[in-house]
PDB file of C-alpha atoms in Angstrom:
ATOM      1  CA  MET X   1      19.864  12.898  -6.195  1.00  0.00           C
ATOM      2  CA  GLN X   2      16.428  11.502  -7.016  1.00  0.00           C
ATOM      3  CA  THR X   3      13.218  13.473  -6.546  1.00  0.00           C
ATOM      4  CA  PRO X   4      10.486  12.295  -4.160  1.00  0.00           C
ATOM      5  CA  ALA X   5       8.361  11.200  -7.124  1.00  0.00           C
ATOM      6  CA  GLN X   6      11.252   9.147  -8.500  1.00  0.00           C
ATOM      7  CA  ASN X   7      11.875   7.597  -5.096  1.00  0.00           C
ATOM      8  CA  ALA X   8       8.191   6.682  -4.854  1.00  0.00           C
ATOM      9  CA  GLN X   9       8.354   4.915  -8.227  1.00  0.00           C
ATOM     10  CA  LEU X  10      11.553   3.179  -7.164  1.00  0.00           C
ATOM     11  CA  ALA X  11       9.852   2.071  -3.939  1.00  0.00           C
ATOM     12  CA  LEU X  12       7.040   0.483  -5.978  1.00  0.00           C
ATOM     13  CA  LEU X  13       9.581  -1.328  -8.139  1.00  0.00           C
ATOM     14  CA  LEU X  14      11.670  -2.499  -5.189  1.00  0.00           C
ATOM     15  CA  GLU X  15       8.573  -3.746  -3.384  1.00  0.00           C
ATOM     16  CA  VAL X  16       7.499  -6.062  -6.193  1.00  0.00           C
ATOM     17  CA  ALA X  17      11.117  -7.169  -6.738  1.00  0.00           C
ATOM     18  CA  GLY X  18      11.416  -8.295  -3.104  1.00  0.00           C
ATOM     19  CA  THR X  19      11.476 -12.096  -3.143  1.00  0.00           C
ATOM     20  CA  PRO X  20       9.971 -14.234  -1.683  1.00  0.00           C
ATOM     21  CA  LYS X  21       6.880 -12.373  -0.423  1.00  0.00           C
ATOM     22  CA  PRO X  22       4.362 -15.041   0.608  1.00  0.00           C
ATOM     23  CA  GLY X  23       1.060 -14.738  -1.251  1.00  0.00           C
ATOM     24  CA  ASN X  24       2.115 -11.763  -3.359  1.00  0.00           C
ATOM     25  CA  VAL X  25       3.522 -11.239  -6.834  1.00  0.00           C
ATOM     26  CA  ASP X  26       7.317 -11.222  -6.812  1.00  0.00           C
ATOM     27  CA  ARG X  27      10.077 -11.938  -9.316  1.00  0.00           C
ATOM     28  CA  HIS X  28       9.398 -15.676  -9.160  1.00  0.00           C
ATOM     29  CA  ARG X  29       5.624 -15.737  -8.682  1.00  0.00           C
ATOM     30  CA  ASP X  30       2.635 -14.481 -10.628  1.00  0.00           C
ATOM     31  CA  LEU X  31      -1.016 -14.698  -9.661  1.00  0.00           C
ATOM     32  CA  THR X  32      -3.684 -15.974 -12.028  1.00  0.00           C
ATOM     33  CA  ASP X  33      -4.449 -12.628 -13.671  1.00  0.00           C
ATOM     34  CA  LEU X  34      -1.712 -10.475 -12.182  1.00  0.00           C
ATOM     35  CA  ARG X  35       1.905 -10.707 -13.265  1.00  0.00           C
ATOM     36  CA  PHE X  36       5.241  -9.194 -12.294  1.00  0.00           C
ATOM     37  CA  GLU X  37       5.343  -7.024 -15.413  1.00  0.00           C
ATOM     38  CA  HIS X  38       1.930  -5.534 -14.568  1.00  0.00           C
ATOM     39  CA  PHE X  39       3.459  -4.099 -11.394  1.00  0.00           C
ATOM     40  CA  LEU X  40       6.404  -2.699 -13.333  1.00  0.00           C
ATOM     41  CA  ALA X  41       4.023  -1.007 -15.766  1.00  0.00           C
ATOM     42  CA  GLY X  42       1.852   0.248 -12.902  1.00  0.00           C
ATOM     43  CA  ALA X  43       4.828   1.898 -11.213  1.00  0.00           C
ATOM     44  CA  VAL X  44       5.763   3.662 -14.441  1.00  0.00           C
ATOM     45  CA  GLY X  45       2.167   4.719 -15.031  1.00  0.00           C
ATOM     46  CA  ALA X  46       1.894   6.345 -11.603  1.00  0.00           C
ATOM     47  CA  GLN X  47       4.585   8.876 -12.501  1.00  0.00           C
ATOM     48  CA  ARG X  48       2.450  11.905 -13.327  1.00  0.00           C
ATOM     49  CA  GLY X  49       0.264  11.618 -10.248  1.00  0.00           C
ATOM     50  CA  LEU X  50       3.309  11.304  -8.018  1.00  0.00           C
ATOM     51  CA  GLU X  51       4.882  14.314  -9.703  1.00  0.00           C
ATOM     52  CA  MET X  52       1.697  16.288  -9.067  1.00  0.00           C
ATOM     53  CA  ALA X  53       2.019  15.600  -5.342  1.00  0.00           C
ATOM     54  CA  GLN X  54       5.709  16.453  -5.437  1.00  0.00           C
ATOM     55  CA  ASN X  55       4.908  19.782  -7.101  1.00  0.00           C
ATOM     56  CA  GLY X  56       2.327  20.751  -4.478  1.00  0.00           C
ATOM     57  CA  ALA X  57      -0.979  19.556  -5.943  1.00  0.00           C
ATOM     58  CA  ALA X  58      -3.665  18.393  -3.551  1.00  0.00           C
ATOM     59  CA  VAL X  59      -3.582  14.791  -2.354  1.00  0.00           C
ATOM     60  CA  GLY X  60      -6.904  13.714  -3.876  1.00  0.00           C
ATOM     61  CA  PRO X  61      -6.321  14.790  -7.496  1.00  0.00           C
ATOM     62  CA  SER X  62      -2.722  13.539  -7.346  1.00  0.00           C
ATOM     63  CA  PHE X  63      -3.929  10.151  -6.144  1.00  0.00           C
ATOM     64  CA  GLU X  64      -6.680   9.971  -8.765  1.00  0.00           C
ATOM     65  CA  GLN X  65      -4.186  10.742 -11.536  1.00  0.00           C
ATOM     66  CA  ALA X  66      -1.691   8.186 -10.235  1.00  0.00           C
ATOM     67  CA  VAL X  67      -4.355   5.479 -10.018  1.00  0.00           C
ATOM     68  CA  ALA X  68      -5.836   6.236 -13.443  1.00  0.00           C
ATOM     69  CA  GLU X  69      -2.503   5.777 -15.195  1.00  0.00           C
ATOM     70  CA  MET X  70      -1.298   2.998 -12.893  1.00  0.00           C
ATOM     71  CA  ALA X  71      -4.322   1.002 -14.035  1.00  0.00           C
ATOM     72  CA  ASP X  72      -3.553   1.476 -17.724  1.00  0.00           C
ATOM     73  CA  GLN X  73      -2.050  -2.003 -18.072  1.00  0.00           C
ATOM     74  CA  GLY X  74      -3.454  -5.506 -18.391  1.00  0.00           C
ATOM     75  CA  GLY X  75      -3.429  -6.356 -14.697  1.00  0.00           C
ATOM     76  CA  GLY X  76      -5.693  -3.548 -13.504  1.00  0.00           C
ATOM     77  CA  ASN X  77      -5.230  -2.856  -9.797  1.00  0.00           C
ATOM     78  CA  THR X  78      -1.585  -3.350  -8.957  1.00  0.00           C
ATOM     79  CA  GLN X  79      -0.752  -0.600  -6.442  1.00  0.00           C
ATOM     80  CA  PHE X  80      -3.916   1.242  -5.365  1.00  0.00           C
ATOM     81  CA  GLY X  81      -3.224   0.884  -1.634  1.00  0.00           C
ATOM     82  CA  ALA X  82       0.467   1.640  -1.986  1.00  0.00           C
ATOM     83  CA  LEU X  83      -0.322   4.863  -3.863  1.00  0.00           C
ATOM     84  CA  LEU X  84      -2.800   5.869  -1.165  1.00  0.00           C
ATOM     85  CA  LEU X  85       0.174   5.808   1.203  1.00  0.00           C
ATOM     86  CA  LEU X  86       2.815   7.163  -1.154  1.00  0.00           C
ATOM     87  CA  VAL X  87       0.957  10.218  -2.453  1.00  0.00           C
ATOM     88  CA  PRO X  88       0.693  11.988   0.939  1.00  0.00           C
ATOM     89  CA  LEU X  89       4.235  10.890   1.796  1.00  0.00           C
ATOM     90  CA  VAL X  90       5.514  12.447  -1.439  1.00  0.00           C
ATOM     91  CA  ARG X  91       3.507  15.584  -0.695  1.00  0.00           C
ATOM     92  CA  ALA X  92       5.048  15.760   2.795  1.00  0.00           C
ATOM     93  CA  ALA X  93       8.543  15.289   1.387  1.00  0.00           C
ATOM     94  CA  ARG X  94       8.271  18.763  -0.161  1.00  0.00           C
ATOM     95  CA  ASP X  95       8.821  20.101   3.351  1.00  0.00           C
ATOM     96  CA  ASP X  96      10.151  17.439   5.705  1.00  0.00           C
ATOM     97  CA  LEU X  97       9.312  13.743   5.672  1.00  0.00           C
ATOM     98  CA  THR X  98       8.487  13.349   9.361  1.00  0.00           C
ATOM     99  CA  LYS X  99       5.431  11.980  11.104  1.00  0.00           C
ATOM    100  CA  PRO X 100       4.166  15.442  12.191  1.00  0.00           C
ATOM    101  CA  VAL X 101       4.427  16.806   8.650  1.00  0.00           C
ATOM    102  CA  VAL X 102       2.677  13.776   7.142  1.00  0.00           C
ATOM    103  CA  GLU X 103      -0.033  14.047   9.781  1.00  0.00           C
ATOM    104  CA  GLY X 104      -0.538  17.664   8.765  1.00  0.00           C
ATOM    105  CA  VAL X 105      -0.851  16.665   5.106  1.00  0.00           C
ATOM    106  CA  VAL X 106      -3.521  14.000   5.657  1.00  0.00           C
ATOM    107  CA  GLU X 107      -5.448  15.932   8.289  1.00  0.00           C
ATOM    108  CA  GLY X 108      -5.492  18.929   5.941  1.00  0.00           C
ATOM    109  CA  THR X 109      -7.274  17.061   3.148  1.00  0.00           C
ATOM    110  CA  THR X 110     -10.593  18.438   1.926  1.00  0.00           C
ATOM    111  CA  VAL X 111     -13.999  17.393   0.637  1.00  0.00           C
ATOM    112  CA  ALA X 112     -12.645  17.869  -2.877  1.00  0.00           C
ATOM    113  CA  ASP X 113      -9.868  15.379  -2.056  1.00  0.00           C
ATOM    114  CA  ALA X 114     -12.513  12.905  -0.916  1.00  0.00           C
ATOM    115  CA  ALA X 115     -14.387  13.371  -4.187  1.00  0.00           C
ATOM    116  CA  ALA X 116     -11.207  12.641  -6.173  1.00  0.00           C
ATOM    117  CA  PHE X 117     -10.617   9.535  -4.055  1.00  0.00           C
ATOM    118  CA  TYR X 118     -14.079   8.252  -4.964  1.00  0.00           C
ATOM    119  CA  ARG X 119     -13.504   8.966  -8.646  1.00  0.00           C
ATOM    120  CA  ALA X 120     -10.323   6.879  -8.474  1.00  0.00           C
ATOM    121  CA  PHE X 121     -12.487   3.795  -7.882  1.00  0.00           C
ATOM    122  CA  GLU X 122     -13.906   4.220 -11.364  1.00  0.00           C
ATOM    123  CA  HIS X 123     -10.506   3.454 -12.866  1.00  0.00           C
ATOM    124  CA  VAL X 124      -9.854   0.146 -11.153  1.00  0.00           C
ATOM    125  CA  ASP X 125     -11.502  -2.758  -9.352  1.00  0.00           C
ATOM    126  CA  VAL X 126     -10.644  -2.644  -5.633  1.00  0.00           C
ATOM    127  CA  PHE X 127     -11.794  -5.276  -3.148  1.00  0.00           C
ATOM    128  CA  VAL X 128     -13.730  -3.589  -0.335  1.00  0.00           C
ATOM    129  CA  SER X 129     -16.155  -4.804   2.290  1.00  0.00           C
ATOM    130  CA  ASP X 130     -19.829  -3.884   2.205  1.00  0.00           C
ATOM    131  CA  PRO X 131     -20.522  -0.779   4.299  1.00  0.00           C
ATOM    132  CA  PRO X 132     -23.197  -0.691   7.018  1.00  0.00           C
ATOM    133  CA  THR X 133     -26.668  -0.216   5.545  1.00  0.00           C
ATOM    134  CA  GLU X 134     -26.947   3.315   6.925  1.00  0.00           C
ATOM    135  CA  LEU X 135     -23.765   4.266   5.050  1.00  0.00           C
ATOM    136  CA  ASP X 136     -24.677   2.687   1.732  1.00  0.00           C
ATOM    137  CA  ASP X 137     -24.685   6.114   0.071  1.00  0.00           C
ATOM    138  CA  LEU X 138     -20.966   6.392   0.957  1.00  0.00           C
ATOM    139  CA  ASP X 139     -19.957   3.058  -0.584  1.00  0.00           C
ATOM    140  CA  VAL X 140     -16.704   3.802  -2.439  1.00  0.00           C
ATOM    141  CA  ARG X 141     -17.739   1.421  -5.223  1.00  0.00           C
ATOM    142  CA  ARG X 142     -20.373   3.970  -6.232  1.00  0.00           C
ATOM    143  CA  GLY X 143     -17.580   6.264  -7.430  1.00  0.00           C
ATOM    144  CA  SER X 144     -18.797   9.677  -8.588  1.00  0.00           C
ATOM    145  CA  GLU X 145     -22.388   8.815  -7.687  1.00  0.00           C
ATOM    146  CA  ALA X 146     -21.431   9.035  -4.001  1.00  0.00           C
ATOM    147  CA  ILE X 147     -19.949  12.539  -4.256  1.00  0.00           C
ATOM    148  CA  PRO X 148     -23.207  14.410  -3.450  1.00  0.00           C
ATOM    149  CA  ALA X 149     -23.471  12.425  -0.195  1.00  0.00           C
ATOM    150  CA  ILE X 150     -19.870  13.267   0.661  1.00  0.00           C
ATOM    151  CA  GLU X 151     -20.472  16.946  -0.013  1.00  0.00           C
ATOM    152  CA  ASP X 152     -23.738  16.988   1.929  1.00  0.00           C
ATOM    153  CA  ARG X 153     -21.961  15.544   4.974  1.00  0.00           C
ATOM    154  CA  GLY X 154     -18.844  17.684   4.522  1.00  0.00           C
ATOM    155  CA  LEU X 155     -16.526  14.685   4.704  1.00  0.00           C
ATOM    156  CA  THR X 156     -12.833  15.175   3.955  1.00  0.00           C
ATOM    157  CA  LEU X 157     -10.592  12.410   2.656  1.00  0.00           C
ATOM    158  CA  PHE X 158      -9.160  12.031   6.150  1.00  0.00           C
ATOM    159  CA  ASP X 159     -12.706  11.625   7.500  1.00  0.00           C
ATOM    160  CA  ILE X 160     -13.443   8.923   4.931  1.00  0.00           C
ATOM    161  CA  LEU X 161     -10.315   6.941   5.734  1.00  0.00           C
ATOM    162  CA  GLU X 162     -10.770   7.364   9.468  1.00  0.00           C
ATOM    163  CA  ARG X 163     -14.055   5.506   9.063  1.00  0.00           C
ATOM    164  CA  GLY X 164     -12.102   2.583   7.609  1.00  0.00           C
ATOM    165  CA  VAL X 165     -10.256   1.875  10.859  1.00  0.00           C
ATOM    166  CA  PRO X 166      -9.806  -0.768  12.236  1.00  0.00           C
ATOM    167  CA  GLY X 167     -10.833  -2.846   9.226  1.00  0.00           C
ATOM    168  CA  ASP X 168      -8.293  -1.410   6.781  1.00  0.00           C
ATOM    169  CA  ASP X 169      -4.624  -1.015   7.690  1.00  0.00           C
ATOM    170  CA  VAL X 170      -3.908   1.414   4.846  1.00  0.00           C
ATOM    171  CA  ALA X 171      -6.509   3.708   6.399  1.00  0.00           C
ATOM    172  CA  ARG X 172      -4.945   2.979   9.791  1.00  0.00           C
ATOM    173  CA  GLU X 173      -1.642   4.392   8.559  1.00  0.00           C
ATOM    174  CA  TRP X 174      -3.354   7.685   7.763  1.00  0.00           C
ATOM    175  CA  VAL X 175      -4.830   7.848  11.262  1.00  0.00           C
ATOM    176  CA  THR X 176      -1.667   6.814  13.141  1.00  0.00           C
ATOM    177  CA  GLY X 177       0.803   9.092  11.381  1.00  0.00           C
ATOM    178  CA  PHE X 178       2.112   6.284   9.149  1.00  0.00           C
ATOM    179  CA  GLU X 179       3.398   4.479  12.215  1.00  0.00           C
ATOM    180  CA  ARG X 180       4.156   1.118  10.604  1.00  0.00           C
ATOM    181  CA  SER X 181       5.564   2.714   7.455  1.00  0.00           C
ATOM    182  CA  PHE X 182       8.191   4.639   9.435  1.00  0.00           C
ATOM    183  CA  ALA X 183       8.959   1.519  11.483  1.00  0.00           C
ATOM    184  CA  ALA X 184       9.384  -0.485   8.273  1.00  0.00           C
ATOM    185  CA  ALA X 185      11.901   2.078   6.999  1.00  0.00           C
ATOM    186  CA  ASN X 186      14.016   1.561  10.117  1.00  0.00           C
ATOM    187  CA  GLN X 187      13.747  -2.212   9.763  1.00  0.00           C
ATOM    188  CA  LEU X 188      14.958  -2.001   6.171  1.00  0.00           C
ATOM    189  CA  ALA X 189      17.985  -0.015   7.281  1.00  0.00           C
ATOM    190  CA  ASP X 190      18.814  -2.577   9.966  1.00  0.00           C
ATOM    191  CA  ALA X 191      18.251  -5.702   7.844  1.00  0.00           C
ATOM    192  CA  ASN X 192      21.035  -7.677   6.209  1.00  0.00           C
ATOM    193  CA  GLY X 193      21.590  -9.065   2.740  1.00  0.00           C
ATOM    194  CA  ALA X 194      20.723  -7.921  -0.756  1.00  0.00           C
ATOM    195  CA  LEU X 195      17.972  -5.310  -0.944  1.00  0.00           C
ATOM    196  CA  SER X 196      15.489  -7.763  -2.456  1.00  0.00           C
ATOM    197  CA  GLU X 197      16.070 -10.077   0.531  1.00  0.00           C
ATOM    198  CA  ARG X 198      15.855  -7.206   3.004  1.00  0.00           C
ATOM    199  CA  THR X 199      12.559  -6.169   1.453  1.00  0.00           C
ATOM    200  CA  ALA X 200      11.272  -9.732   1.718  1.00  0.00           C
ATOM    201  CA  SER X 201      12.439  -9.963   5.339  1.00  0.00           C
ATOM    202  CA  VAL X 202      10.669  -6.730   6.315  1.00  0.00           C
ATOM    203  CA  PHE X 203       7.520  -7.830   4.485  1.00  0.00           C
ATOM    204  CA  LEU X 204       7.574 -11.105   6.432  1.00  0.00           C
ATOM    205  CA  SER X 205       8.148  -9.253   9.706  1.00  0.00           C
ATOM    206  CA  LEU X 206       5.232  -6.889   9.026  1.00  0.00           C
ATOM    207  CA  LEU X 207       3.006  -9.817   8.112  1.00  0.00           C
ATOM    208  CA  GLY X 208       3.987 -11.544  11.353  1.00  0.00           C
ATOM    209  CA  ASP X 209       3.282  -8.394  13.360  1.00  0.00           C
ATOM    210  CA  ARG X 210      -0.386  -7.875  12.422  1.00  0.00           C
ATOM    211  CA  PRO X 211      -2.971  -9.865  10.459  1.00  0.00           C
ATOM    212  CA  ASP X 212      -3.235  -8.490   6.945  1.00  0.00           C
ATOM    213  CA  THR X 213      -6.578  -6.713   6.634  1.00  0.00           C
ATOM    214  CA  LEU X 214      -7.017  -7.651   2.960  1.00  0.00           C
ATOM    215  CA  VAL X 215      -6.617 -11.318   3.876  1.00  0.00           C
ATOM    216  CA  ALA X 216      -9.108 -10.849   6.722  1.00  0.00           C
ATOM    217  CA  LYS X 217     -11.660  -9.298   4.348  1.00  0.00           C
ATOM    218  CA  ARG X 218     -11.284 -11.949   1.669  1.00  0.00           C
ATOM    219  CA  SER X 219     -10.604 -15.104   3.657  1.00  0.00           C
ATOM    220  CA  GLY X 220     -11.770 -14.334   7.183  1.00  0.00           C
ATOM    221  CA  GLU X 221     -10.066 -13.337  10.404  1.00  0.00           C
ATOM    222  CA  ALA X 222      -9.159 -16.899  11.370  1.00  0.00           C
ATOM    223  CA  ILE X 223      -7.165 -17.442   8.176  1.00  0.00           C
ATOM    224  CA  ALA X 224      -5.539 -14.015   8.530  1.00  0.00           C
ATOM    225  CA  ALA X 225      -4.469 -14.862  12.092  1.00  0.00           C
ATOM    226  CA  GLU X 226      -3.063 -18.220  11.010  1.00  0.00           C
ATOM    227  CA  VAL X 227      -1.053 -16.579   8.225  1.00  0.00           C
ATOM    228  CA  THR X 228       0.322 -14.044  10.704  1.00  0.00           C
ATOM    229  CA  ASP X 229       1.359 -16.752  13.180  1.00  0.00           C
ATOM    230  CA  ARG X 230       3.215 -18.665  10.489  1.00  0.00           C
ATOM    231  CA  ALA X 231       4.895 -15.518   9.173  1.00  0.00           C
ATOM    232  CA  ALA X 232       5.965 -14.549  12.693  1.00  0.00           C
ATOM    233  CA  ALA X 233       7.592 -17.932  13.243  1.00  0.00           C
ATOM    234  CA  LEU X 234       9.572 -17.569  10.008  1.00  0.00           C
ATOM    235  CA  ALA X 235      10.487 -13.956  10.714  1.00  0.00           C
ATOM    236  CA  ASP X 236      11.684 -14.803  14.235  1.00  0.00           C
ATOM    237  CA  ARG X 237      14.326 -17.119  12.826  1.00  0.00           C
ATOM    238  CA  ASN X 238      15.249 -14.774   9.977  1.00  0.00           C
ATOM    239  CA  ALA X 239      14.177 -17.472   7.543  1.00  0.00           C
ATOM    240  CA  VAL X 240      14.623 -15.398   4.376  1.00  0.00           C
ATOM    241  CA  GLN X 241      18.377 -15.650   4.972  1.00  0.00           C
ATOM    242  CA  THR X 242      18.606 -18.879   6.978  1.00  0.00           C
ATOM    243  CA  ASP X 243      15.878 -21.117   5.514  1.00  0.00           C
ATOM    244  CA  ARG X 244      14.841 -19.746   2.140  1.00  0.00           C
ATOM    245  CA  ALA X 245      13.184 -23.034   1.206  1.00  0.00           C
ATOM    246  CA  ALA X 246      10.722 -22.724   4.084  1.00  0.00           C
ATOM    247  CA  VAL X 247       9.718 -19.211   3.040  1.00  0.00           C
ATOM    248  CA  ASP X 248       9.430 -20.272  -0.593  1.00  0.00           C
ATOM    249  CA  ALA X 249       7.144 -23.149   0.410  1.00  0.00           C
ATOM    250  CA  PHE X 250       4.982 -20.779   2.476  1.00  0.00           C
ATOM    251  CA  ALA X 251       4.842 -18.352  -0.450  1.00  0.00           C
ATOM    252  CA  ASP X 252       3.800 -21.059  -2.895  1.00  0.00           C
ATOM    253  CA  GLU X 253       1.139 -22.337  -0.521  1.00  0.00           C
ATOM    254  CA  LEU X 254      -0.473 -18.927  -0.098  1.00  0.00           C
ATOM    255  CA  VAL X 255      -0.491 -18.319  -3.842  1.00  0.00           C
ATOM    256  CA  GLU X 256      -2.033 -21.753  -4.420  1.00  0.00           C
ATOM    257  CA  HIS X 257      -4.852 -20.947  -1.979  1.00  0.00           C
ATOM    258  CA  GLY X 258      -5.416 -17.426  -3.261  1.00  0.00           C
ATOM    259  CA  ILE X 259      -4.331 -15.754  -0.026  1.00  0.00           C
ATOM    260  CA  ASN X 260      -2.885 -12.347  -0.905  1.00  0.00           C
ATOM    261  CA  PRO X 261      -1.489 -10.131   1.907  1.00  0.00           C
ATOM    262  CA  GLY X 262      -1.696  -7.030  -0.270  1.00  0.00           C
ATOM    263  CA  THR X 263      -2.002  -4.520   2.563  1.00  0.00           C
ATOM    264  CA  THR X 264       1.317  -5.669   3.997  1.00  0.00           C
ATOM    265  CA  ALA X 265       2.889  -5.075   0.587  1.00  0.00           C
ATOM    266  CA  ASP X 266       1.459  -1.537   0.580  1.00  0.00           C
ATOM    267  CA  VAL X 267       3.075  -0.734   3.915  1.00  0.00           C
ATOM    268  CA  THR X 268       6.340  -2.275   2.713  1.00  0.00           C
ATOM    269  CA  ALA X 269       6.329   0.071  -0.296  1.00  0.00           C
ATOM    270  CA  ALA X 270       5.729   3.057   1.973  1.00  0.00           C
ATOM    271  CA  GLY X 271       8.606   1.970   4.202  1.00  0.00           C
ATOM    272  CA  LEU X 272      10.891   1.674   1.183  1.00  0.00           C
ATOM    273  CA  PHE X 273       9.997   5.206   0.106  1.00  0.00           C
ATOM    274  CA  ILE X 274      10.714   6.659   3.546  1.00  0.00           C
ATOM    275  CA  ALA X 275      14.032   4.808   3.702  1.00  0.00           C
ATOM    276  CA  LEU X 276      14.994   6.109   0.250  1.00  0.00           C
ATOM    277  CA  GLU X 277      14.033   9.677   1.118  1.00  0.00           C
ATOM    278  CA  HIS X 278      15.953   9.491   4.405  1.00  0.00           C
ATOM    279  CA  ASP X 279      18.951   8.114   2.489  1.00  0.00           C
ATOM    280  CA  ILE X 280      19.275   5.054   4.713  1.00  0.00           C
ATOM    281  CA  LEU X 281      19.289   2.502   1.868  1.00  0.00           C
ATOM    282  CA  GLU X 282      22.251   1.810  -0.359  1.00  0.00           C
ATOM    283  CA  ILE X 283      21.406   0.927  -3.965  1.00  0.00           C
TER     284      ILE X 283
END
């Protein structure tokens, strides 16, 4: 039986192996500066941070460690958002991987966890929106320089992420008890076909359910909504199994235009982990 940390690494590997995932790196598609093998190396690099969470370390330091070593490969940021979901899920799996337990883990984070989260931004380049002027001292891109402001305001990591809703759906998972992640796990169990196809189908379904917040930040809400509508139409007819060519064409088009639904991939990875921990996936 695999440990939670091992299942988290496996979830990262299965996520990137899911094919086709429109706009994202998969087995058949690389981005300009981000390749399939970078994701494999990132998943391996995250091991020690995930093991820290599994062994009871606090969420913030575990996340910082996972990110620091995830980023120690040529692609840089491969799985920052996914690790922000997986670390508290791994920590919760020490007791019982249920929504109430995960909620307790994230709501119990501290100011020190928030400080570690900010330090993690010094290891990797993460696309974030500019904060309101009055919150400029809390801009995550300031890294360690923002820690005095966090401490002065007594902000926990949960507080920081709560401020990211509704603009960031990784943060939204923290606030909603990982609602979509648990739903994705159930979808994976109910899907048909090889696991790579099931992963791709669930990714497409998630993308068709809500506009990807990374796409909205980078390309605008109108583009994000259009991508969601097209994904929903493909998901409704189970196109990964019934019309692979149509999904492949959609995937190629998004890559060509630099549209990367990375947040949807993060939630997919979290769903894979939950499904693995609940033993509802056969591998």
